[in-house]
């Protein structure tokens, strides 16, 4: 695997297709986590629109610049610090009944929890596969709550 990437919801206004690509994941000294995701607008075949614009020799410089600005990748950053979730891991407002810090939720995830979510895990499952699955899952969670 050379990147973590997944289709996400269509762009709300235009209905253009989009993908989310893992950009960065950081665990700070206080163990709070920061995830950055690159949101890319793509055509029906999955090619980023910015690549099509750059490759299109029929566009004027002004048209290319306008297209590149319009369809530029977006970097979205989310962090556990100050975030609260319910028992399912969905972000909720602080003070919501049964809310817990998101960091506590992530620190409490077990292999059994991952198996319940449909992951096939055995003694030969690489740690990297588990981490990548968790990162992808969180990208999809962020998208599901309209965060991308």
C-alpha positions as YAML, in Angstrom:
chain: A
units: angstrom
residues:
- id: 1
  name: UNK
  ca: [0.00, 0.00, 0.00]
- id: 2
  name: UNK
  ca: [1.40, 3.38, -0.92]
- id: 3
  name: UNK
  ca: [-1.34, 5.66, 0.39]
- id: 4
  name: UNK
  ca: [-4.52, 5.63, 2.42]
- id: 5
  name: UNK
  ca: [-7.31, 6.82, 0.18]
- id: 6
  name: UNK
  ca: [-11.07, 6.32, 0.09]
- id: 7
  name: UNK
  ca: [-14.06, 7.67, -1.84]
- id: 8
  name: UNK
  ca: [-16.16, 10.07, 0.22]
- id: 9
  name: UNK
  ca: [-19.48, 11.83, -0.25]
- id: 10
  name: UNK
  ca: [-20.01, 13.95, -3.33]
- id: 11
  name: UNK
  ca: [-19.39, 17.67, -3.07]
- id: 12
  name: UNK
  ca: [-22.65, 19.06, -1.63]
- id: 13
  name: UNK
  ca: [-23.22, 21.95, -4.05]
- id: 14
  name: UNK
  ca: [-22.00, 20.51, -7.36]
- id: 15
  name: UNK
  ca: [-22.34, 16.75, -6.69]
- id: 16
  name: UNK
  ca: [-18.80, 16.30, -8.04]
- id: 17
  name: UNK
  ca: [-17.10, 13.10, -6.94]
- id: 18
  name: UNK
  ca: [-14.42, 13.36, -4.24]
- id: 19
  name: UNK
  ca: [-11.82, 11.21, -2.58]
- id: 20
  name: UNK
  ca: [-10.07, 11.68, 0.72]
- id: 21
  name: UNK
  ca: [-6.37, 10.91, 0.98]
- id: 22
  name: UNK
  ca: [-4.55, 10.57, 4.27]
- id: 23
  name: UNK
  ca: [-2.15, 13.48, 4.60]
- id: 24
  name: UNK
  ca: [-0.74, 13.28, 8.11]
- id: 25
  name: UNK
  ca: [-1.34, 11.67, 11.49]
- id: 26
  name: UNK
  ca: [0.39, 12.90, 14.60]
- id: 27
  name: UNK
  ca: [0.33, 11.85, 18.23]
- id: 28
  name: UNK
  ca: [1.47, 14.68, 20.49]
- id: 29
  name: UNK
  ca: [3.34, 14.43, 23.78]
- id: 30
  name: UNK
  ca: [0.01, 14.50, 25.65]
- id: 31
  name: UNK
  ca: [-1.15, 11.61, 23.40]
- id: 32
  name: UNK
  ca: [-3.82, 13.72, 21.71]
- id: 33
  name: UNK
  ca: [-4.06, 12.93, 18.02]
- id: 34
  name: UNK
  ca: [-4.24, 15.13, 14.95]
- id: 35
  name: UNK
  ca: [-5.31, 13.78, 11.57]
- id: 36
  name: UNK
  ca: [-5.03, 15.71, 8.33]
- id: 37
  name: UNK
  ca: [-6.95, 14.64, 5.25]
- id: 38
  name: UNK
  ca: [-6.57, 15.91, 1.69]
- id: 39
  name: UNK
  ca: [-9.94, 16.22, -0.07]
- id: 40
  name: UNK
  ca: [-9.58, 15.90, -3.84]
- id: 41
  name: UNK
  ca: [-12.27, 16.58, -6.45]
- id: 42
  name: UNK
  ca: [-12.18, 13.89, -9.13]
- id: 43
  name: UNK
  ca: [-13.87, 13.09, -12.43]
- id: 44
  name: UNK
  ca: [-16.03, 10.01, -13.03]
- id: 45
  name: UNK
  ca: [-12.94, 7.85, -13.63]
- id: 46
  name: UNK
  ca: [-11.31, 9.00, -10.37]
- id: 47
  name: UNK
  ca: [-8.72, 11.32, -11.92]
- id: 48
  name: UNK
  ca: [-8.17, 14.52, -9.92]
- id: 49
  name: UNK
  ca: [-9.62, 17.53, -11.76]
- id: 50
  name: UNK
  ca: [-6.45, 19.51, -11.06]
- id: 51
  name: UNK
  ca: [-4.44, 16.91, -13.01]
- id: 52
  name: UNK
  ca: [-6.87, 17.18, -15.93]
- id: 53
  name: UNK
  ca: [-6.64, 20.96, -15.86]
- id: 54
  name: UNK
  ca: [-2.84, 20.93, -15.83]
- id: 55
  name: UNK
  ca: [-2.74, 18.45, -18.72]
- id: 56
  name: UNK
  ca: [-5.30, 20.25, -20.90]
- id: 57
  name: UNK
  ca: [-3.31, 22.16, -23.51]
- id: 58
  name: UNK
  ca: [-6.47, 23.79, -24.91]
- id: 59
  name: UNK
  ca: [-7.00, 25.93, -21.80]
- id: 60
  name: UNK
  ca: [-5.60, 29.44, -21.61]
- id: 61
  name: UNK
  ca: [-3.37, 30.37, -18.70]
- id: 62
  name: UNK
  ca: [-6.27, 32.27, -17.12]
- id: 63
  name: UNK
  ca: [-8.60, 29.29, -17.54]
- id: 64
  name: UNK
  ca: [-6.00, 26.98, -16.00]
- id: 65
  name: UNK
  ca: [-5.45, 29.32, -13.05]
- id: 66
  name: UNK
  ca: [-9.18, 29.68, -12.45]
- id: 67
  name: UNK
  ca: [-9.73, 25.92, -12.65]
- id: 68
  name: UNK
  ca: [-6.80, 25.17, -10.35]
- id: 69
  name: UNK
  ca: [-8.14, 27.63, -7.81]
- id: 70
  name: UNK
  ca: [-11.71, 26.35, -8.09]
- id: 71
  name: UNK
  ca: [-10.79, 22.67, -7.74]
- id: 72
  name: UNK
  ca: [-7.76, 22.97, -5.46]
- id: 73
  name: UNK
  ca: [-7.28, 20.21, -2.92]
- id: 74
  name: UNK
  ca: [-8.52, 21.05, 0.56]
- id: 75
  name: UNK
  ca: [-6.62, 20.06, 3.69]
- id: 76
  name: UNK
  ca: [-8.93, 19.27, 6.63]
- id: 77
  name: UNK
  ca: [-7.48, 18.93, 10.12]
- id: 78
  name: UNK
  ca: [-9.26, 17.25, 13.02]
- id: 79
  name: UNK
  ca: [-7.96, 16.56, 16.51]
- id: 80
  name: UNK
  ca: [-8.98, 14.71, 19.62]
- id: 81
  name: UNK
  ca: [-8.10, 17.58, 21.96]
- id: 82
  name: UNK
  ca: [-11.35, 19.15, 23.12]
- id: 83
  name: UNK
  ca: [-13.50, 16.67, 21.17]
- id: 84
  name: UNK
  ca: [-16.14, 14.49, 22.80]
- id: 85
  name: UNK
  ca: [-17.83, 11.35, 21.47]
- id: 86
  name: UNK
  ca: [-20.63, 9.00, 22.38]
- id: 87
  name: UNK
  ca: [-20.22, 5.26, 22.94]
- id: 88
  name: UNK
  ca: [-20.20, 4.66, 19.17]
- id: 89
  name: UNK
  ca: [-17.38, 7.15, 18.55]
- id: 90
  name: UNK
  ca: [-19.57, 9.79, 16.96]
- id: 91
  name: UNK
  ca: [-18.60, 13.35, 17.88]
- id: 92
  name: UNK
  ca: [-21.06, 15.02, 20.24]
- id: 93
  name: UNK
  ca: [-21.13, 18.28, 22.19]
- id: 94
  name: UNK
  ca: [-19.38, 18.42, 25.53]
- id: 95
  name: UNK
  ca: [-21.94, 17.85, 28.25]
- id: 96
  name: UNK
  ca: [-24.01, 15.42, 26.18]
- id: 97
  name: UNK
  ca: [-25.18, 12.52, 28.32]
- id: 98
  name: UNK
  ca: [-22.60, 9.69, 28.23]
- id: 99
  name: UNK
  ca: [-20.11, 11.87, 26.31]
- id: 100
  name: UNK
  ca: [-16.46, 11.02, 26.81]
- id: 101
  name: UNK
  ca: [-13.26, 12.64, 25.58]
- id: 102
  name: UNK
  ca: [-12.47, 11.37, 22.09]
- id: 103
  name: UNK
  ca: [-8.96, 10.49, 23.20]
- id: 104
  name: UNK
  ca: [-10.35, 8.12, 25.85]
- id: 105
  name: UNK
  ca: [-12.54, 6.48, 23.22]
- id: 106
  name: UNK
  ca: [-9.59, 5.84, 20.89]
- id: 107
  name: UNK
  ca: [-7.39, 4.60, 23.71]
- id: 108
  name: UNK
  ca: [-10.09, 2.09, 24.65]
- id: 109
  name: UNK
  ca: [-10.49, 0.45, 21.22]
- id: 110
  name: UNK
  ca: [-9.69, -3.27, 21.42]
- id: 111
  name: UNK
  ca: [-9.02, -5.94, 18.81]
- id: 112
  name: UNK
  ca: [-12.44, -7.33, 19.72]
- id: 113
  name: UNK
  ca: [-14.01, -3.98, 18.83]
- id: 114
  name: UNK
  ca: [-12.31, -4.05, 15.44]
- id: 115
  name: UNK
  ca: [-13.52, -7.60, 14.82]
- id: 116
  name: UNK
  ca: [-17.08, -6.49, 15.66]
- id: 117
  name: UNK
  ca: [-16.72, -3.81, 12.97]
- id: 118
  name: UNK
  ca: [-15.99, -6.54, 10.43]
- id: 119
  name: UNK
  ca: [-12.20, -6.54, 10.34]
- id: 120
  name: UNK
  ca: [-10.57, -9.92, 9.85]
- id: 121
  name: UNK
  ca: [-7.84, -10.06, 12.46]
- id: 122
  name: UNK
  ca: [-5.57, -12.95, 13.35]
- id: 123
  name: UNK
  ca: [-2.04, -13.50, 14.68]
- id: 124
  name: UNK
  ca: [-0.59, -12.66, 11.26]
- id: 125
  name: UNK
  ca: [-2.41, -9.35, 10.83]
- id: 126
  name: UNK
  ca: [0.23, -6.61, 10.56]
- id: 127
  name: UNK
  ca: [-0.09, -3.67, 12.95]
- id: 128
  name: UNK
  ca: [0.15, -1.33, 9.95]
- id: 129
  name: UNK
  ca: [-3.04, -2.84, 8.52]
- id: 130
  name: UNK
  ca: [-4.86, -2.13, 11.76]
- id: 131
  name: UNK
  ca: [-3.59, 1.44, 11.90]
- id: 132
  name: UNK
  ca: [-4.48, 2.11, 8.26]
- id: 133
  name: UNK
  ca: [-7.96, 0.68, 8.81]
- id: 134
  name: UNK
  ca: [-8.48, 2.94, 11.84]
- id: 135
  name: UNK
  ca: [-7.28, 6.00, 9.90]
- id: 136
  name: UNK
  ca: [-9.57, 5.16, 6.98]
- id: 137
  name: UNK
  ca: [-12.46, 4.59, 9.36]
- id: 138
  name: UNK
  ca: [-11.94, 7.96, 10.97]
- id: 139
  name: UNK
  ca: [-11.81, 9.65, 7.55]
- id: 140
  name: UNK
  ca: [-15.20, 8.08, 6.78]
- id: 141
  name: UNK
  ca: [-16.54, 9.15, 10.20]
- id: 142
  name: UNK
  ca: [-15.45, 12.74, 9.57]
- id: 143
  name: UNK
  ca: [-17.14, 12.63, 6.17]
- id: 144
  name: UNK
  ca: [-20.32, 11.11, 7.64]
- id: 145
  name: UNK
  ca: [-20.68, 14.10, 9.96]
- id: 146
  name: UNK
  ca: [-20.17, 16.49, 7.01]
- id: 147
  name: UNK
  ca: [-16.64, 17.38, 8.10]
- id: 148
  name: UNK
  ca: [-15.11, 16.97, 4.65]
...
